[in-house]
């Protein structure tokens, strides 16, 4: 099923942008794992809209109601199910979209796929609203991974043409990850972050939107995680990451830049460190070789397109009249989705990695 992911650990996301609620079922969690609900709530707050000038003004409390799967603060072996109510939807803002699909959105393809029966309000189940339950699952998996010494963190690597300082692929550690994820605007260089926010504000004033790149690192991942061919580390992570709306590209290590290198420039020399552990002197492979973790930090970058819903008039079509027309989109939309996407990337990585580790 397209709404489910994972094999040993399986998640199923349900709901639509304007349905009664959105939610998730997580099956296969190991029993007896302590789960801190306050940490889950803090994680969800990082994704939530309506907190600043560079996000949608739609305000949802996103307080998960756990229906099953926890007992006395621990996983109990039953499927973990949680729901979050939709309380601040404005369906009238989307009335035009029943007939006029938004450029850059899934409105048209969903109309074709479901023969016009799709829920067009807010994008239905193609909406970024579905990342709320995805982040709930990620917050649970992150806590379980940390018990195994695995730590995940991400930052905004760029917004439009403004770059942040990238992670050091060799020496990034859990303290660096913790520090950046605790920031309201998660960047390593705060001056770059201020410049990014100015770019977002300018785009919003010009009735535009901008995209960017999120860089994610995983430390403490032991060597040997991942399967060859179809269940490789990059394959499974990419499948989870592409489930986040607006993702248009994923790369690991040097990624596309490796295509311009010589073999001698791209290879990472092995050595034994002072503790007798195998490491590489550089980390251009990004922590994965042959789809299997090498023990070095896992480094991935995720590209997000500009938010398609912009205030400028755009060209589209009328499906009922079969004619060309123009569309003025109303409603509440992010001028840049990237800041709120940072915890979504961490969540996707956590779900995919825990599934592989189990």
mmCIF file with all atom_site columns, N, CA, C and O in Angstrom, residues 55-87:
data_model
loop_
_atom_site.group_PDB
_atom_site.id
_atom_site.type_symbol
_atom_site.label_atom_id
_atom_site.label_alt_id
_atom_site.label_comp_id
_atom_site.label_asym_id
_atom_site.label_entity_id
_atom_site.label_seq_id
_atom_site.pdbx_PDB_ins_code
_atom_site.Cartn_x
_atom_site.Cartn_y
_atom_site.Cartn_z
_atom_site.occupancy
_atom_site.B_iso_or_equiv
_atom_site.pdbx_formal_charge
_atom_site.auth_seq_id
_atom_site.auth_comp_id
_atom_site.auth_asym_id
_atom_site.auth_atom_id
_atom_site.pdbx_PDB_model_num
ATOM 1   N N  . UNK A 1 55 ? 6.455  30.828 7.890  1.00 0.00 ? 55 UNK A N  1
ATOM 2   C CA . UNK A 1 55 ? 5.662  29.608 7.756  1.00 0.00 ? 55 UNK A CA 1
ATOM 3   C C  . UNK A 1 55 ? 4.201  29.971 7.554  1.00 0.00 ? 55 UNK A C  1
ATOM 4   O O  . UNK A 1 55 ? 3.787  31.114 7.768  1.00 0.00 ? 55 UNK A O  1
ATOM 5   N N  . UNK A 1 56 ? 3.409  28.981 7.147  1.00 0.00 ? 56 UNK A N  1
ATOM 6   C CA . UNK A 1 56 ? 1.974  29.171 6.983  1.00 0.00 ? 56 UNK A CA 1
ATOM 7   C C  . UNK A 1 56 ? 1.352  29.632 8.297  1.00 0.00 ? 56 UNK A C  1
ATOM 8   O O  . UNK A 1 56 ? 1.780  29.227 9.382  1.00 0.00 ? 56 UNK A O  1
ATOM 9   N N  . UNK A 1 57 ? 0.309  30.471 8.201  1.00 0.00 ? 57 UNK A N  1
ATOM 10  C CA . UNK A 1 57 ? -0.357 30.959 9.418  1.00 0.00 ? 57 UNK A CA 1
ATOM 11  C C  . UNK A 1 57 ? -1.379 29.965 9.965  1.00 0.00 ? 57 UNK A C  1
ATOM 12  O O  . UNK A 1 57 ? -1.997 30.235 10.998 1.00 0.00 ? 57 UNK A O  1
ATOM 13  N N  . UNK A 1 58 ? -1.570 28.842 9.276  1.00 0.00 ? 58 UNK A N  1
ATOM 14  C CA . UNK A 1 58 ? -2.468 27.812 9.814  1.00 0.00 ? 58 UNK A CA 1
ATOM 15  C C  . UNK A 1 58 ? -1.906 27.316 11.131 1.00 0.00 ? 58 UNK A C  1
ATOM 16  O O  . UNK A 1 58 ? -0.747 26.908 11.222 1.00 0.00 ? 58 UNK A O  1
ATOM 17  N N  . UNK A 1 59 ? -2.723 27.347 12.173 1.00 0.00 ? 59 UNK A N  1
ATOM 18  C CA . UNK A 1 59 ? -2.263 26.936 13.502 1.00 0.00 ? 59 UNK A CA 1
ATOM 19  C C  . UNK A 1 59 ? -2.986 25.662 13.937 1.00 0.00 ? 59 UNK A C  1
ATOM 20  O O  . UNK A 1 59 ? -4.208 25.647 14.084 1.00 0.00 ? 59 UNK A O  1
ATOM 21  N N  . UNK A 1 60 ? -2.216 24.614 14.133 1.00 0.00 ? 60 UNK A N  1
ATOM 22  C CA . UNK A 1 60 ? -2.741 23.352 14.643 1.00 0.00 ? 60 UNK A CA 1
ATOM 23  C C  . UNK A 1 60 ? -1.969 22.997 15.917 1.00 0.00 ? 60 UNK A C  1
ATOM 24  O O  . UNK A 1 60 ? -0.744 23.144 15.964 1.00 0.00 ? 60 UNK A O  1
ATOM 25  N N  . UNK A 1 61 ? -2.658 22.544 16.928 1.00 0.00 ? 61 UNK A N  1
ATOM 26  C CA . UNK A 1 61 ? -1.992 22.234 18.198 1.00 0.00 ? 61 UNK A CA 1
ATOM 27  C C  . UNK A 1 61 ? -1.077 21.023 18.059 1.00 0.00 ? 61 UNK A C  1
ATOM 28  O O  . UNK A 1 61 ? -0.066 20.929 18.739 1.00 0.00 ? 61 UNK A O  1
ATOM 29  N N  . UNK A 1 62 ? -1.459 20.091 17.189 1.00 0.00 ? 62 UNK A N  1
ATOM 30  C CA . UNK A 1 62 ? -0.654 18.891 16.954 1.00 0.00 ? 62 UNK A CA 1
ATOM 31  C C  . UNK A 1 62 ? -0.287 18.176 18.254 1.00 0.00 ? 62 UNK A C  1
ATOM 32  O O  . UNK A 1 62 ? 0.864  17.783 18.472 1.00 0.00 ? 62 UNK A O  1
ATOM 33  N N  . UNK A 1 63 ? -1.274 18.023 19.106 1.00 0.00 ? 63 UNK A N  1
ATOM 34  C CA . UNK A 1 63 ? -1.077 17.238 20.328 1.00 0.00 ? 63 UNK A CA 1
ATOM 35  C C  . UNK A 1 63 ? -1.571 15.822 20.030 1.00 0.00 ? 63 UNK A C  1
ATOM 36  O O  . UNK A 1 63 ? -2.775 15.599 19.848 1.00 0.00 ? 63 UNK A O  1
ATOM 37  N N  . UNK A 1 64 ? -0.676 14.846 19.933 1.00 0.00 ? 64 UNK A N  1
ATOM 38  C CA . UNK A 1 64 ? -1.101 13.496 19.551 1.00 0.00 ? 64 UNK A CA 1
ATOM 39  C C  . UNK A 1 64 ? -1.887 12.805 20.660 1.00 0.00 ? 64 UNK A C  1
ATOM 40  O O  . UNK A 1 64 ? -1.543 12.898 21.844 1.00 0.00 ? 64 UNK A O  1
ATOM 41  N N  . UNK A 1 65 ? -2.941 12.139 20.247 1.00 0.00 ? 65 UNK A N  1
ATOM 42  C CA . UNK A 1 65 ? -3.703 11.304 21.184 1.00 0.00 ? 65 UNK A CA 1
ATOM 43  C C  . UNK A 1 65 ? -3.352 9.849  20.881 1.00 0.00 ? 65 UNK A C  1
ATOM 44  O O  . UNK A 1 65 ? -3.685 9.325  19.815 1.00 0.00 ? 65 UNK A O  1
ATOM 45  N N  . UNK A 1 66 ? -2.639 9.233  21.810 1.00 0.00 ? 66 UNK A N  1
ATOM 46  C CA . UNK A 1 66 ? -2.178 7.857  21.620 1.00 0.00 ? 66 UNK A CA 1
ATOM 47  C C  . UNK A 1 66 ? -3.316 6.908  21.984 1.00 0.00 ? 66 UNK A C  1
ATOM 48  O O  . UNK A 1 66 ? -3.822 6.920  23.108 1.00 0.00 ? 66 UNK A O  1
ATOM 49  N N  . UNK A 1 67 ? -3.721 6.097  21.015 1.00 0.00 ? 67 UNK A N  1
ATOM 50  C CA . UNK A 1 67 ? -4.850 5.184  21.205 1.00 0.00 ? 67 UNK A CA 1
ATOM 51  C C  . UNK A 1 67 ? -4.407 3.805  21.666 1.00 0.00 ? 67 UNK A C  1
ATOM 52  O O  . UNK A 1 67 ? -5.170 3.088  22.307 1.00 0.00 ? 67 UNK A O  1
ATOM 53  N N  . UNK A 1 68 ? -3.184 3.417  21.301 1.00 0.00 ? 68 UNK A N  1
ATOM 54  C CA . UNK A 1 68 ? -2.707 2.078  21.681 1.00 0.00 ? 68 UNK A CA 1
ATOM 55  C C  . UNK A 1 68 ? -1.194 2.026  21.547 1.00 0.00 ? 68 UNK A C  1
ATOM 56  O O  . UNK A 1 68 ? -0.579 2.918  20.959 1.00 0.00 ? 68 UNK A O  1
ATOM 57  N N  . UNK A 1 69 ? -0.600 0.990  22.109 1.00 0.00 ? 69 UNK A N  1
ATOM 58  C CA . UNK A 1 69 ? 0.814  0.725  21.892 1.00 0.00 ? 69 UNK A CA 1
ATOM 59  C C  . UNK A 1 69 ? 1.744  1.162  23.005 1.00 0.00 ? 69 UNK A C  1
ATOM 60  O O  . UNK A 1 69 ? 2.910  0.753  23.022 1.00 0.00 ? 69 UNK A O  1
ATOM 61  N N  . UNK A 1 70 ? 1.256  1.979  23.958 1.00 0.00 ? 70 UNK A N  1
ATOM 62  C CA . UNK A 1 70 ? 2.064  2.385  25.099 1.00 0.00 ? 70 UNK A CA 1
ATOM 63  C C  . UNK A 1 70 ? 1.382  1.947  26.387 1.00 0.00 ? 70 UNK A C  1
ATOM 64  O O  . UNK A 1 70 ? 0.159  2.041  26.525 1.00 0.00 ? 70 UNK A O  1
ATOM 65  N N  . UNK A 1 71 ? 2.184  1.483  27.331 1.00 0.00 ? 71 UNK A N  1
ATOM 66  C CA . UNK A 1 71 ? 1.667  1.087  28.635 1.00 0.00 ? 71 UNK A CA 1
ATOM 67  C C  . UNK A 1 71 ? 2.722  1.422  29.680 1.00 0.00 ? 71 UNK A C  1
ATOM 68  O O  . UNK A 1 71 ? 3.874  1.004  29.563 1.00 0.00 ? 71 UNK A O  1
ATOM 69  N N  . UNK A 1 72 ? 2.311  2.241  30.641 1.00 0.00 ? 72 UNK A N  1
ATOM 70  C CA . UNK A 1 72 ? 3.214  2.677  31.713 1.00 0.00 ? 72 UNK A CA 1
ATOM 71  C C  . UNK A 1 72 ? 4.493  3.303  31.162 1.00 0.00 ? 72 UNK A C  1
ATOM 72  O O  . UNK A 1 72 ? 5.595  3.076  31.650 1.00 0.00 ? 72 UNK A O  1
ATOM 73  N N  . UNK A 1 73 ? 4.310  4.100  30.081 1.00 0.00 ? 73 UNK A N  1
ATOM 74  C CA . UNK A 1 73 ? 5.419  4.864  29.537 1.00 0.00 ? 73 UNK A CA 1
ATOM 75  C C  . UNK A 1 73 ? 6.354  4.101  28.629 1.00 0.00 ? 73 UNK A C  1
ATOM 76  O O  . UNK A 1 73 ? 7.389  4.637  28.213 1.00 0.00 ? 73 UNK A O  1
ATOM 77  N N  . UNK A 1 74 ? 5.996  2.859  28.281 1.00 0.00 ? 74 UNK A N  1
ATOM 78  C CA . UNK A 1 74 ? 6.857  2.044  27.423 1.00 0.00 ? 74 UNK A CA 1
ATOM 79  C C  . UNK A 1 74 ? 6.046  1.405  26.307 1.00 0.00 ? 74 UNK A C  1
ATOM 80  O O  . UNK A 1 74 ? 4.837  1.215  26.440 1.00 0.00 ? 74 UNK A O  1
ATOM 81  N N  . UNK A 1 75 ? 6.731  1.066  25.216 1.00 0.00 ? 75 UNK A N  1
ATOM 82  C CA . UNK A 1 75 ? 6.068  0.285  24.175 1.00 0.00 ? 75 UNK A CA 1
ATOM 83  C C  . UNK A 1 75 ? 5.710  -1.079 24.748 1.00 0.00 ? 75 UNK A C  1
ATOM 84  O O  . UNK A 1 75 ? 6.470  -1.657 25.534 1.00 0.00 ? 75 UNK A O  1
ATOM 85  N N  . UNK A 1 76 ? 4.542  -1.589 24.356 1.00 0.00 ? 76 UNK A N  1
ATOM 86  C CA . UNK A 1 76 ? 4.059  -2.824 24.983 1.00 0.00 ? 76 UNK A CA 1
ATOM 87  C C  . UNK A 1 76 ? 3.936  -3.978 23.996 1.00 0.00 ? 76 UNK A C  1
ATOM 88  O O  . UNK A 1 76 ? 3.430  -5.044 24.352 1.00 0.00 ? 76 UNK A O  1
ATOM 89  N N  . UNK A 1 77 ? 4.357  -3.770 22.750 1.00 0.00 ? 77 UNK A N  1
ATOM 90  C CA . UNK A 1 77 ? 4.274  -4.843 21.758 1.00 0.00 ? 77 UNK A CA 1
ATOM 91  C C  . UNK A 1 77 ? 3.094  -4.706 20.828 1.00 0.00 ? 77 UNK A C  1
ATOM 92  O O  . UNK A 1 77 ? 3.106  -5.251 19.724 1.00 0.00 ? 77 UNK A O  1
ATOM 93  N N  . UNK A 1 78 ? 2.050  -3.977 21.251 1.00 0.00 ? 78 UNK A N  1
ATOM 94  C CA . UNK A 1 78 ? 0.899  -3.736 20.381 1.00 0.00 ? 78 UNK A CA 1
ATOM 95  C C  . UNK A 1 78 ? 1.239  -2.619 19.398 1.00 0.00 ? 78 UNK A C  1
ATOM 96  O O  . UNK A 1 78 ? 2.115  -1.798 19.661 1.00 0.00 ? 78 UNK A O  1
ATOM 97  N N  . UNK A 1 79 ? 0.551  -2.574 18.250 1.00 0.00 ? 79 UNK A N  1
ATOM 98  C CA . UNK A 1 79 ? 0.774  -1.456 17.331 1.00 0.00 ? 79 UNK A CA 1
ATOM 99  C C  . UNK A 1 79 ? 0.534  -0.117 18.034 1.00 0.00 ? 79 UNK A C  1
ATOM 100 O O  . UNK A 1 79 ? -0.441 0.039  18.783 1.00 0.00 ? 79 UNK A O  1
ATOM 101 N N  . UNK A 1 80 ? 1.437  0.825  17.799 1.00 0.00 ? 80 UNK A N  1
ATOM 102 C CA . UNK A 1 80 ? 1.315  2.152  18.380 1.00 0.00 ? 80 UNK A CA 1
ATOM 103 C C  . UNK A 1 80 ? 0.507  3.017  17.416 1.00 0.00 ? 80 UNK A C  1
ATOM 104 O O  . UNK A 1 80 ? 0.910  3.228  16.273 1.00 0.00 ? 80 UNK A O  1
ATOM 105 N N  . UNK A 1 81 ? -0.634 3.503  17.874 1.00 0.00 ? 81 UNK A N  1
ATOM 106 C CA . UNK A 1 81 ? -1.508 4.320  17.040 1.00 0.00 ? 81 UNK A CA 1
ATOM 107 C C  . UNK A 1 81 ? -1.709 5.684  17.694 1.00 0.00 ? 81 UNK A C  1
ATOM 108 O O  . UNK A 1 81 ? -1.989 5.759  18.897 1.00 0.00 ? 81 UNK A O  1
ATOM 109 N N  . UNK A 1 82 ? -1.552 6.743  16.902 1.00 0.00 ? 82 UNK A N  1
ATOM 110 C CA . UNK A 1 82 ? -1.757 8.100  17.409 1.00 0.00 ? 82 UNK A CA 1
ATOM 111 C C  . UNK A 1 82 ? -2.496 8.927  16.370 1.00 0.00 ? 82 UNK A C  1
ATOM 112 O O  . UNK A 1 82 ? -2.298 8.750  15.166 1.00 0.00 ? 82 UNK A O  1
ATOM 113 N N  . UNK A 1 83 ? -3.356 9.826  16.836 1.00 0.00 ? 83 UNK A N  1
ATOM 114 C CA . UNK A 1 83 ? -4.093 10.719 15.950 1.00 0.00 ? 83 UNK A CA 1
ATOM 115 C C  . UNK A 1 83 ? -3.903 12.156 16.402 1.00 0.00 ? 83 UNK A C  1
ATOM 116 O O  . UNK A 1 83 ? -3.705 12.438 17.586 1.00 0.00 ? 83 UNK A O  1
ATOM 117 N N  . UNK A 1 84 ? -3.956 13.080 15.423 1.00 0.00 ? 84 UNK A N  1
ATOM 118 C CA . UNK A 1 84 ? -3.895 14.515 15.697 1.00 0.00 ? 84 UNK A CA 1
ATOM 119 C C  . UNK A 1 84 ? -5.038 15.178 14.956 1.00 0.00 ? 84 UNK A C  1
ATOM 120 O O  . UNK A 1 84 ? -5.172 15.024 13.741 1.00 0.00 ? 84 UNK A O  1
ATOM 121 N N  . UNK A 1 85 ? -5.882 15.887 15.678 1.00 0.00 ? 85 UNK A N  1
ATOM 122 C CA . UNK A 1 85 ? -7.067 16.487 15.078 1.00 0.00 ? 85 UNK A CA 1
ATOM 123 C C  . UNK A 1 85 ? -6.693 17.670 14.185 1.00 0.00 ? 85 UNK A C  1
ATOM 124 O O  . UNK A 1 85 ? -5.735 18.398 14.454 1.00 0.00 ? 85 UNK A O  1
ATOM 125 N N  . UNK A 1 86 ? -7.478 17.847 13.121 1.00 0.00 ? 86 UNK A N  1
ATOM 126 C CA . UNK A 1 86 ? -7.398 19.040 12.280 1.00 0.00 ? 86 UNK A CA 1
ATOM 127 C C  . UNK A 1 86 ? -8.442 20.030 12.782 1.00 0.00 ? 86 UNK A C  1
ATOM 128 O O  . UNK A 1 86 ? -9.637 19.771 12.690 1.00 0.00 ? 86 UNK A O  1
ATOM 129 N N  . UNK A 1 87 ? -7.992 21.136 13.332 1.00 0.00 ? 87 UNK A N  1
ATOM 130 C CA . UNK A 1 87 ? -8.921 22.077 13.962 1.00 0.00 ? 87 UNK A CA 1
ATOM 131 C C  . UNK A 1 87 ? -8.939 23.449 13.307 1.00 0.00 ? 87 UNK A C  1
ATOM 132 O O  . UNK A 1 87 ? -9.760 24.282 13.639 1.00 0.00 ? 87 UNK A O  1
#
